[in-house]
Structures are given as structure tokens and as C-alpha cells.
């Protein structure tokens, strides 16, 4: 589906959808628990549907290797591979888009060591075997999703295990989020060192629940709207959150714009955007909108460590360069860095593909508001992955969509 967005100011206050990262974790813990858990403010995006669907398949009686359709959710796939081995002796994992192309080497290296069979062919990853208690080690420089998967699975094993993550550690905030969810669910882990734990086996998940906070990944899009001169406020974001994309506030402060929190609402205070250097290593989901903000900052900005963007729903690294360049921005890649020089006016009158990537739909929608003419965005249905009501929210703020 294509939409055309006409430039114009956005005004008002919004509450972004609930945290998708925490929703995945709470849903898995709830499904593993005895008794009823109640999770409030759950947004039923395609990624969340994938986790619900896969946990239902894992818990259902039947074949030893259930088929787990992960859609396009990397979290669902990587979180549940070890859980499937612990619960059912494995599973057959399927997905769509680029999901099954994403690297799983940290797991495969472990499986080779532990005698777990695996094969990947025709878009299906089959893993088979039983995880046994023991010593586990993971590299920390790939994705925290592998760490989370083992942290959920190892307490289910019939004996004690240890897990060590070797530095540098990617997305440490998301590991802390996992640890908090496990603690809330009655799972005990003994920290033996930095990113090292002794994990007792034979544990049982306890039913729990609660209200999900706002999603900083989505909220960052609206925060960037405030930076670009729109009169928007953002409610429902916990400024003490362990969500990695809470770093958006720190990055925007480096670019020269701050926010005031009042009554749980973040208000943009304005300011002159200036170029800055910051790391995108732990925040790959919001690098595109931060790069957009950099196009309007005076001087050079450098976003370092963006290699993981190449492994998302699209090659998000190349796409960010190509889409912003098509709008007239001065941006290019240098190794794993994005380099942006500004400020540059953004032109309209173009039709651009969002590459089946929800983050790129949001990037283009926000860029169109400050362009010199309308921008047609192809493939807005990708929003269903994480924020199905984004365009409705956008229009409620005054966005012009046709």
C-alpha cells in the first residue's frame, strides 16, 4: 500500500505503543508459568502475535518438533530456540522476509559443542536435541537476544548451569530488562561477575503481570519530530527505563536539544541543532530517525558502529543512506559509520520504497513533514510489524496523509 504525505506541522501529545521488547519477555514468562498472568496494555502487533503463536505451539501437546512461525520477529526466533530445546527437544522455525537470513552463529557454535543437531534449508531452521545443564558462554558483541534466549531456558534444565557473556556486550540494557522480568517471575540467578551467572536448574516460573510501559523505540520517532520543529509532546515513557532506545534522549541532547519532563510528559525545549558524534551500536532501531535529525544539524555528525543495521528487516544501513540522499540530504557510509553533514533542505516530489521495513516507513513519514513537497511512501503495511496505528496517530497530530 502506498500513501502520499504532504509537508506540514505536527502538534499535540501522544502516548506511543507499549514496549514491544518487554511484551515479548513478559509473554514468554507468562506462558512458562503455572497459573494466570495478566499483562495490561498489550499492543497486538505482528511481532507480538508471533511470540504468542509460538508459545502456544510450544505448550500444546503433540509432535516432538513443533513448527514455530516467527513471522518477521527476530526476538521471537532467537528467544525461543533454546526454550524449544529445553521444553520439547527442539522445533522447526520458519519466518518471512529476511528473518531466516539473520545470523545464528552464537547458537550454532554452542550446539556444536553440546551435541545439538541443527540444519537450515529452504527457509526452515530445524534444531533437535536436549539442552543439558553445564557451562555456557556467548560472545557479547553480536546481539543480546542470544543471551536472553539462554537466560529463559537454563532455569528449566534439570541441573545447575553457568552462563558467561564475553565483552564487549551489545545492548546491555536489554539484558537488564530480561533479568528484571525473570526476577519478577520468580526465577533466581546468582551473579558471579560482570555478565556472568550461576543459574540453578529445576526452577518454576511464577505467574505475574503488570502494565507495560511505553516503547522508547517508537517514542524516539516522536521525540525527533519535536527536534525538527514540531510542537509534539510524548507521554508514557519511563525515563528510568532499561530499554536501550531510551538513549534517544542522550543523543538528542548531544545534538543540542533537550526535553523537560512534567507529569510524565516529555516536552521539547527547542534549541539549535549542531553536529555530534555518537554510537549507534546499541540503538539500531532508531538510527534512521536520528540520522534524519542530523540532516538538520549544523556541521558534521557521525553515527559510529552501525554495522548491525545491515541485518535488520532490510539492509537498514544502505537504505538510510539511499532514502535520505534521495531527499537531498548529505549522507554517506564510511565502514560501519554513517556520516551526515547539515543542515540541508529536504526535497519532495519523490516516490520511495520503505523496503518492507517498519522503521523506514516512520523515517519517511517524519522526513516528509519537513520536505519541500509531498513524498509518496511505498509499502506502509510494514507498520503492522510494530505500530499498526502509526498513521492514525500521525494524522491525529495533523499529519497530511492521502
Short mmCIF file of C-alpha atoms in Angstrom, two decimals:
data_model
loop_
_atom_site.label_atom_id
_atom_site.label_comp_id
_atom_site.label_asym_id
_atom_site.label_seq_id
_atom_site.Cartn_x
_atom_site.Cartn_y
_atom_site.Cartn_z
CA UNK A 1 0.00 0.00 0.00
CA UNK A 2 1.24 3.48 -0.90
CA UNK A 3 0.46 6.79 0.80
CA UNK A 4 1.43 10.35 -0.05
CA UNK A 5 2.44 12.64 2.79
CA UNK A 6 2.23 16.41 2.38
CA UNK A 7 4.58 18.63 4.42
CA UNK A 8 3.09 20.32 7.46
CA UNK A 9 3.49 20.86 11.18
CA UNK A 10 2.56 18.22 13.72
CA UNK A 11 1.02 19.36 17.01
CA UNK A 12 -0.33 17.65 20.07
CA UNK A 13 0.55 14.95 22.57
CA UNK A 14 0.74 11.22 22.04
CA UNK A 15 1.44 8.08 24.01
CA UNK A 16 3.49 5.60 21.97
CA UNK A 17 2.52 1.92 21.94
CA UNK A 18 3.56 -0.28 24.86
CA UNK A 19 7.10 -1.62 24.88
CA UNK A 20 7.42 -4.45 22.39
CA UNK A 21 10.68 -5.60 23.99
CA UNK A 22 9.10 -6.01 27.41
CA UNK A 23 5.96 -7.54 25.93
CA UNK A 24 7.96 -10.37 24.32
CA UNK A 25 9.66 -11.12 27.64
CA UNK A 26 6.50 -10.98 29.75
CA UNK A 27 4.57 -13.17 27.32
CA UNK A 28 7.25 -15.87 27.33
CA UNK A 29 7.49 -15.84 31.12
CA UNK A 30 3.69 -15.94 31.45
CA UNK A 31 3.43 -18.90 29.08
CA UNK A 32 6.09 -20.79 31.05
CA UNK A 33 4.40 -20.09 34.39
CA UNK A 34 1.80 -22.05 36.30
CA UNK A 35 -1.39 -20.09 36.81
CA UNK A 36 -2.83 -16.97 35.24
CA UNK A 37 -0.75 -13.91 34.38
CA UNK A 38 -2.37 -10.62 33.45
CA UNK A 39 -0.48 -8.26 31.15
CA UNK A 40 -2.06 -4.85 30.66
CA UNK A 41 -1.69 -2.50 27.69
CA UNK A 42 -0.51 -5.21 25.31
CA UNK A 43 -0.38 -3.98 21.69
CA UNK A 44 -1.15 -6.78 19.25
CA UNK A 45 1.45 -6.08 16.56
CA UNK A 46 2.64 -8.77 14.18
CA UNK A 47 5.80 -9.36 16.23
CA UNK A 48 3.79 -9.87 19.42
CA UNK A 49 1.38 -12.15 17.58
CA UNK A 50 4.41 -14.23 16.55
CA UNK A 51 5.54 -14.74 20.13
CA UNK A 52 2.02 -15.60 21.29
CA UNK A 53 1.59 -18.05 18.41
CA UNK A 54 4.94 -19.76 19.01
CA UNK A 55 4.47 -20.10 22.77
CA UNK A 56 1.05 -21.65 22.16
CA UNK A 57 2.68 -24.16 19.79
CA UNK A 58 5.39 -25.00 22.31
CA UNK A 59 2.89 -25.58 25.11
CA UNK A 60 0.42 -27.58 23.01
CA UNK A 61 0.57 -31.39 23.22
CA UNK A 62 1.57 -33.20 20.07
CA UNK A 63 4.62 -33.70 17.92
CA UNK A 64 8.10 -33.53 19.39
CA UNK A 65 9.28 -30.85 16.98
CA UNK A 66 6.53 -28.27 16.70
CA UNK A 67 6.51 -25.79 13.83
CA UNK A 68 7.11 -22.28 15.14
CA UNK A 69 6.15 -19.50 12.73
CA UNK A 70 8.13 -16.47 13.87
CA UNK A 71 6.84 -14.11 11.19
CA UNK A 72 9.49 -11.40 10.91
CA UNK A 73 10.30 -11.22 14.61
CA UNK A 74 13.98 -11.66 15.39
CA UNK A 75 13.23 -11.56 19.12
CA UNK A 76 10.75 -14.41 18.82
CA UNK A 77 13.18 -16.56 16.85
CA UNK A 78 16.26 -16.05 18.99
CA UNK A 79 14.48 -16.05 22.34
CA UNK A 80 12.67 -19.31 21.64
CA UNK A 81 15.34 -21.51 20.06
CA UNK A 82 16.83 -22.51 23.47
CA UNK A 83 13.38 -22.59 25.09
CA UNK A 84 12.17 -25.05 22.44
CA UNK A 85 15.19 -27.27 23.10
CA UNK A 86 14.51 -27.19 26.86
CA UNK A 87 10.77 -27.82 26.59
CA UNK A 88 10.32 -30.01 23.53
CA UNK A 89 13.71 -31.19 22.40
CA UNK A 90 13.71 -28.68 19.57
CA UNK A 91 11.47 -27.31 16.88
CA UNK A 92 11.14 -26.24 13.26
CA UNK A 93 11.39 -22.47 12.94
CA UNK A 94 10.02 -20.59 9.97
CA UNK A 95 9.73 -16.92 9.12
CA UNK A 96 9.18 -14.32 6.44
CA UNK A 97 11.12 -11.54 4.81
CA UNK A 98 14.80 -11.57 5.78
CA UNK A 99 14.25 -13.19 9.17
CA UNK A 100 15.71 -16.61 8.38
CA UNK A 101 18.80 -14.95 6.88
CA UNK A 102 19.75 -13.38 10.20
CA UNK A 103 22.89 -14.92 11.71
CA UNK A 104 22.55 -17.59 14.40
CA UNK A 105 26.24 -18.45 14.70
CA UNK A 106 26.48 -17.98 18.50
CA UNK A 107 23.83 -20.67 18.93
CA UNK A 108 25.31 -22.91 16.26
CA UNK A 109 28.73 -22.78 17.93
CA UNK A 110 27.10 -23.78 21.22
CA UNK A 111 25.14 -26.56 19.54
CA UNK A 112 28.31 -27.99 18.01
CA UNK A 113 29.82 -28.06 21.50
CA UNK A 114 26.71 -29.53 23.17
CA UNK A 115 25.78 -32.10 20.54
CA UNK A 116 22.58 -30.36 19.41
CA UNK A 117 21.65 -31.11 15.79
CA UNK A 118 20.63 -28.27 13.52
CA UNK A 119 20.09 -27.65 9.84
CA UNK A 120 18.84 -24.71 7.83
CA UNK A 121 17.35 -25.26 4.39
CA UNK A 122 14.53 -23.83 2.28
CA UNK A 123 13.81 -21.13 4.85
CA UNK A 124 13.35 -23.58 7.75
CA UNK A 125 15.69 -23.88 10.73
CA UNK A 126 15.38 -27.24 12.49
CA UNK A 127 17.03 -27.72 15.88
CA UNK A 128 16.85 -31.05 17.68
CA UNK A 129 18.24 -32.33 20.95
CA UNK A 130 18.02 -31.67 24.65
CA UNK A 131 19.87 -28.90 26.37
CA UNK A 132 21.73 -30.35 29.33
CA UNK A 133 22.97 -28.43 32.36
CA UNK A 134 26.52 -27.23 32.17
CA UNK A 135 28.78 -24.36 31.21
CA UNK A 136 27.61 -21.93 28.55
CA UNK A 137 29.48 -18.99 27.02
CA UNK A 138 28.34 -16.46 24.45
CA UNK A 139 30.07 -13.60 22.66
CA UNK A 140 28.62 -10.28 23.72
CA UNK A 141 29.28 -8.38 20.52
CA UNK A 142 26.56 -9.90 18.32
CA UNK A 143 23.13 -9.49 19.90
CA UNK A 144 21.71 -9.58 23.41
CA UNK A 145 18.87 -11.72 22.04
CA UNK A 146 21.05 -14.83 22.28
CA UNK A 147 21.73 -14.08 25.95
CA UNK A 148 18.03 -13.63 26.67
CA UNK A 149 17.17 -16.93 25.00
CA UNK A 150 19.56 -18.88 27.24
CA UNK A 151 18.56 -16.96 30.36
CA UNK A 152 14.96 -18.09 29.81
CA UNK A 153 15.85 -21.72 29.02
CA UNK A 154 18.59 -22.64 31.51
CA UNK A 155 16.43 -22.39 34.68
CA UNK A 156 14.19 -25.10 33.16
CA UNK A 157 17.01 -27.67 32.94
CA UNK A 158 17.32 -30.49 35.49
CA UNK A 159 20.56 -29.19 36.98
CA UNK A 160 22.63 -26.07 37.57
CA UNK A 161 24.36 -24.14 34.77
CA UNK A 162 26.61 -21.18 34.33
CA UNK A 163 26.40 -18.55 31.61
CA UNK A 164 29.17 -16.09 30.78
CA UNK A 165 28.99 -13.32 28.19
CA UNK A 166 32.35 -12.14 26.90
CA UNK A 167 32.82 -8.39 26.39
CA UNK A 168 32.15 -6.11 24.67
CA UNK A 169 28.45 -6.57 25.42
CA UNK A 170 25.84 -5.32 22.94
CA UNK A 171 22.56 -3.82 24.18
CA UNK A 172 23.29 -4.29 27.87
CA UNK A 173 20.05 -2.52 28.78
CA UNK A 174 18.04 -5.30 27.16
CA UNK A 175 19.89 -7.91 29.22
CA UNK A 176 18.96 -5.96 32.36
CA UNK A 177 15.35 -5.93 31.16
CA UNK A 178 15.45 -9.73 30.83
CA UNK A 179 16.96 -10.14 34.29
CA UNK A 180 14.26 -7.97 35.81
CA UNK A 181 11.49 -9.92 34.09
CA UNK A 182 12.97 -13.21 35.28
CA UNK A 183 13.22 -11.94 38.85
CA UNK A 184 9.61 -10.76 38.73
CA UNK A 185 8.66 -14.25 37.54
CA UNK A 186 10.32 -15.97 40.47
CA UNK A 187 13.50 -17.08 38.69
CA UNK A 188 16.68 -16.89 40.73
CA UNK A 189 20.07 -16.18 39.16
CA UNK A 190 23.31 -15.67 41.07
CA UNK A 191 25.56 -13.03 39.54
CA UNK A 192 29.15 -14.26 39.72
CA UNK A 193 30.81 -11.48 37.74
CA UNK A 194 30.12 -8.90 35.03
CA UNK A 195 27.63 -10.63 32.71
CA UNK A 196 28.22 -13.99 34.37
CA UNK A 197 25.66 -16.02 36.31
CA UNK A 198 25.17 -19.28 38.10
CA UNK A 199 21.68 -20.47 37.18
CA UNK A 200 20.05 -23.14 39.37
CA UNK A 201 18.02 -25.71 37.48
CA UNK A 202 14.58 -27.19 38.19
CA UNK A 203 13.07 -23.75 38.64
CA UNK A 204 9.42 -22.91 38.01
CA UNK A 205 8.16 -19.67 36.56
CA UNK A 206 5.66 -17.85 38.75
CA UNK A 207 2.57 -16.20 37.30
CA UNK A 208 2.92 -12.44 37.24
CA UNK A 209 1.83 -9.48 35.18
CA UNK A 210 1.52 -5.74 35.19
CA UNK A 211 1.13 -2.79 32.85
CA UNK A 212 3.58 -2.38 30.01
CA UNK A 213 5.35 0.99 29.76
CA UNK A 214 5.63 2.99 26.56
CA UNK A 215 8.05 1.88 23.86
CA UNK A 216 11.15 4.07 23.58
CA UNK A 217 11.84 2.80 20.05
CA UNK A 218 8.54 4.26 18.87
CA UNK A 219 8.68 7.23 21.22
CA UNK A 220 12.03 8.24 19.74
CA UNK A 221 10.28 8.89 16.41
CA UNK A 222 8.02 11.46 18.04
CA UNK A 223 10.88 12.92 20.07
CA UNK A 224 12.69 13.52 16.78
CA UNK A 225 9.58 15.25 15.48
CA UNK A 226 9.93 17.68 18.37
CA UNK A 227 13.58 18.23 17.43
CA UNK A 228 12.55 19.05 13.84
CA UNK A 229 10.36 21.90 15.00
CA UNK A 230 7.01 20.17 15.51
CA UNK A 231 5.00 21.01 18.62
CA UNK A 232 4.60 17.49 19.96
CA UNK A 233 4.79 16.11 23.48
CA UNK A 234 5.31 12.46 24.38
CA UNK A 235 3.65 10.74 27.34
CA UNK A 236 4.03 7.28 28.82
CA UNK A 237 7.81 6.88 28.56
CA UNK A 238 9.72 5.84 31.67
CA UNK A 239 12.89 7.94 31.80
CA UNK A 240 14.47 5.34 34.13
CA UNK A 241 13.70 2.51 31.70
CA UNK A 242 16.19 -0.23 30.84
CA UNK A 243 15.03 -0.08 27.22
CA UNK A 244 18.10 0.62 25.13
CA UNK A 245 16.40 3.23 22.96
CA UNK A 246 15.91 5.45 25.98
CA UNK A 247 19.36 6.62 24.80
CA UNK A 248 17.48 8.81 22.30
CA UNK A 249 17.26 11.49 24.99
CA UNK A 250 21.03 11.49 25.48
CA UNK A 251 21.73 11.57 21.75
CA UNK A 252 19.33 14.43 21.13
CA UNK A 253 20.93 16.34 23.99
CA UNK A 254 24.30 15.90 22.26
CA UNK A 255 22.70 17.36 19.14
CA UNK A 256 21.69 20.41 21.16
CA UNK A 257 18.03 19.76 22.05
CA UNK A 258 16.68 18.77 25.43
CA UNK A 259 13.31 17.86 26.89
CA UNK A 260 11.53 18.76 30.10
CA UNK A 261 9.61 16.07 31.94
CA UNK A 262 6.46 17.24 33.67
CA UNK A 263 3.72 14.98 34.95
CA UNK A 264 5.03 12.02 32.97
CA UNK A 265 5.09 14.03 29.72
CA UNK A 266 8.24 14.98 27.79
CA UNK A 267 8.13 18.48 26.28
CA UNK A 268 10.73 19.56 23.66
CA UNK A 269 12.55 22.70 24.76
CA UNK A 270 13.92 23.62 21.35
CA UNK A 271 17.45 24.68 20.62
CA UNK A 272 19.87 24.90 17.73
CA UNK A 273 20.81 21.56 16.28
CA UNK A 274 24.56 21.03 15.99
CA UNK A 275 26.52 18.09 14.66
CA UNK A 276 27.76 15.44 17.08
CA UNK A 277 29.40 12.03 17.18
CA UNK A 278 27.57 9.19 18.92
CA UNK A 279 27.34 5.41 18.79
CA UNK A 280 24.55 3.55 17.03
CA UNK A 281 25.82 0.15 18.20
CA UNK A 282 23.12 -0.41 20.84
CA UNK A 283 20.29 1.53 19.16
CA UNK A 284 19.95 0.15 15.59
CA UNK A 285 16.18 0.63 15.56
CA UNK A 286 16.34 4.41 15.97
CA UNK A 287 19.47 5.23 13.98
CA UNK A 288 17.39 6.13 10.86
CA UNK A 289 15.33 8.83 12.62
CA UNK A 290 18.39 10.11 14.45
CA UNK A 291 20.19 10.36 11.10
CA UNK A 292 17.22 12.41 9.87
CA UNK A 293 17.67 14.78 12.83
CA UNK A 294 21.35 15.04 11.93
CA UNK A 295 20.47 16.24 8.41
CA UNK A 296 19.13 19.41 10.03
CA UNK A 297 22.09 19.91 12.39
CA UNK A 298 24.86 22.38 11.63
CA UNK A 299 28.15 20.68 10.80
CA UNK A 300 29.15 17.05 10.61
CA UNK A 301 27.56 14.24 12.58
CA UNK A 302 29.00 10.75 12.75
CA UNK A 303 26.99 7.75 13.94
CA UNK A 304 29.51 5.03 14.71
CA UNK A 305 29.14 1.26 14.96
CA UNK A 306 26.11 0.86 12.71
CA UNK A 307 27.02 -2.50 11.18
CA UNK A 308 24.06 -4.32 12.76
CA UNK A 309 21.70 -2.18 10.70
CA UNK A 310 22.59 -4.32 7.69
CA UNK A 311 20.96 -7.36 9.33
CA UNK A 312 17.53 -5.95 10.08
CA UNK A 313 14.26 -6.28 8.14
CA UNK A 314 16.14 -4.54 5.33
CA UNK A 315 19.74 -3.51 4.90
CA UNK A 316 18.85 -0.55 7.07
CA UNK A 317 22.34 0.92 6.78
CA UNK A 318 22.25 1.20 2.98
CA UNK A 319 18.58 2.16 2.98
CA UNK A 320 19.09 5.07 5.38
CA UNK A 321 21.81 6.46 3.13
CA UNK A 322 19.86 5.92 -0.08
CA UNK A 323 16.50 7.24 1.15
CA UNK A 324 17.86 10.36 2.84
CA UNK A 325 20.13 11.02 -0.16
CA UNK A 326 17.09 10.77 -2.45
CA UNK A 327 15.52 13.51 -0.32
CA UNK A 328 18.57 15.73 -0.78
CA UNK A 329 20.50 15.00 2.42
CA UNK A 330 24.30 14.92 2.51
CA UNK A 331 24.89 11.45 3.98
CA UNK A 332 27.21 8.56 3.23
CA UNK A 333 28.69 5.46 4.85
CA UNK A 334 32.28 5.03 5.93
CA UNK A 335 32.80 1.44 7.04
CA UNK A 336 30.21 0.92 9.78
CA UNK A 337 29.77 4.66 10.37
CA UNK A 338 27.11 6.96 8.95
CA UNK A 339 28.38 10.46 8.22
CA UNK A 340 25.87 13.30 7.84
CA UNK A 341 26.55 16.95 7.02
CA UNK A 342 23.93 19.61 7.52
CA UNK A 343 21.79 21.45 7.62
CA UNK A 344 20.33 20.54 4.23
CA UNK A 345 16.81 21.20 2.93
CA UNK A 346 14.86 18.07 2.05
CA UNK A 347 13.12 17.95 -1.28
CA UNK A 348 9.79 16.32 -2.05
CA UNK A 349 8.15 15.19 -5.24
CA UNK A 350 9.63 11.70 -4.94
CA UNK A 351 8.31 8.17 -4.51
CA UNK A 352 10.37 5.99 -2.18
CA UNK A 353 10.13 2.37 -1.08
CA UNK A 354 10.20 1.56 2.62
CA UNK A 355 11.80 -1.83 1.77
CA UNK A 356 9.31 -3.78 3.92
CA UNK A 357 10.86 -2.13 6.99
CA UNK A 358 8.60 -0.51 9.56
CA UNK A 359 11.39 1.75 10.83
CA UNK A 360 11.88 3.15 7.33
CA UNK A 361 8.17 3.92 6.94
CA UNK A 362 8.42 6.04 10.11
CA UNK A 363 11.61 7.66 8.83
CA UNK A 364 9.99 8.69 5.55
CA UNK A 365 6.78 9.86 7.20
CA UNK A 366 8.73 12.12 9.53
CA UNK A 367 11.07 13.36 6.79
CA UNK A 368 8.09 14.25 4.61
CA UNK A 369 6.77 16.70 7.20
CA UNK A 370 9.80 18.97 6.70
CA UNK A 371 10.33 18.35 2.98
CA UNK A 372 9.70 20.95 0.30
CA UNK A 373 6.98 18.87 -1.35
CA UNK A 374 4.92 15.68 -0.97
CA UNK A 375 6.62 12.33 -0.52
CA UNK A 376 4.97 9.08 -1.60
CA UNK A 377 5.88 6.12 0.60
CA UNK A 378 5.58 2.61 -0.82
CA UNK A 379 4.85 -0.34 1.45
CA UNK A 380 3.38 1.29 4.55
CA UNK A 381 1.83 -2.04 5.56
CA UNK A 382 5.24 -2.82 7.11
CA UNK A 383 4.00 -0.76 10.07
CA UNK A 384 1.91 -3.75 11.15
CA UNK A 385 5.11 -5.32 12.45
CA UNK A 386 5.34 -2.97 15.42
CA UNK A 387 2.96 0.03 15.29
CA UNK A 388 -0.17 -0.74 13.25
CA UNK A 389 -1.86 2.52 14.26
CA UNK A 390 1.09 4.78 13.42
CA UNK A 391 -0.61 6.58 10.53
CA UNK A 392 -3.77 7.13 12.60
CA UNK A 393 -1.64 8.67 15.35
CA UNK A 394 0.24 10.69 12.75
CA UNK A 395 -2.99 12.10 11.33
CA UNK A 396 -4.27 12.91 14.83
CA UNK A 397 -1.22 15.15 15.20
CA UNK A 398 -2.10 16.93 11.98
CA UNK A 399 -0.14 14.81 9.53
CA UNK A 400 -1.49 15.04 5.98
CA UNK A 401 -1.85 11.55 4.52
CA UNK A 402 -3.61 10.62 1.28
#
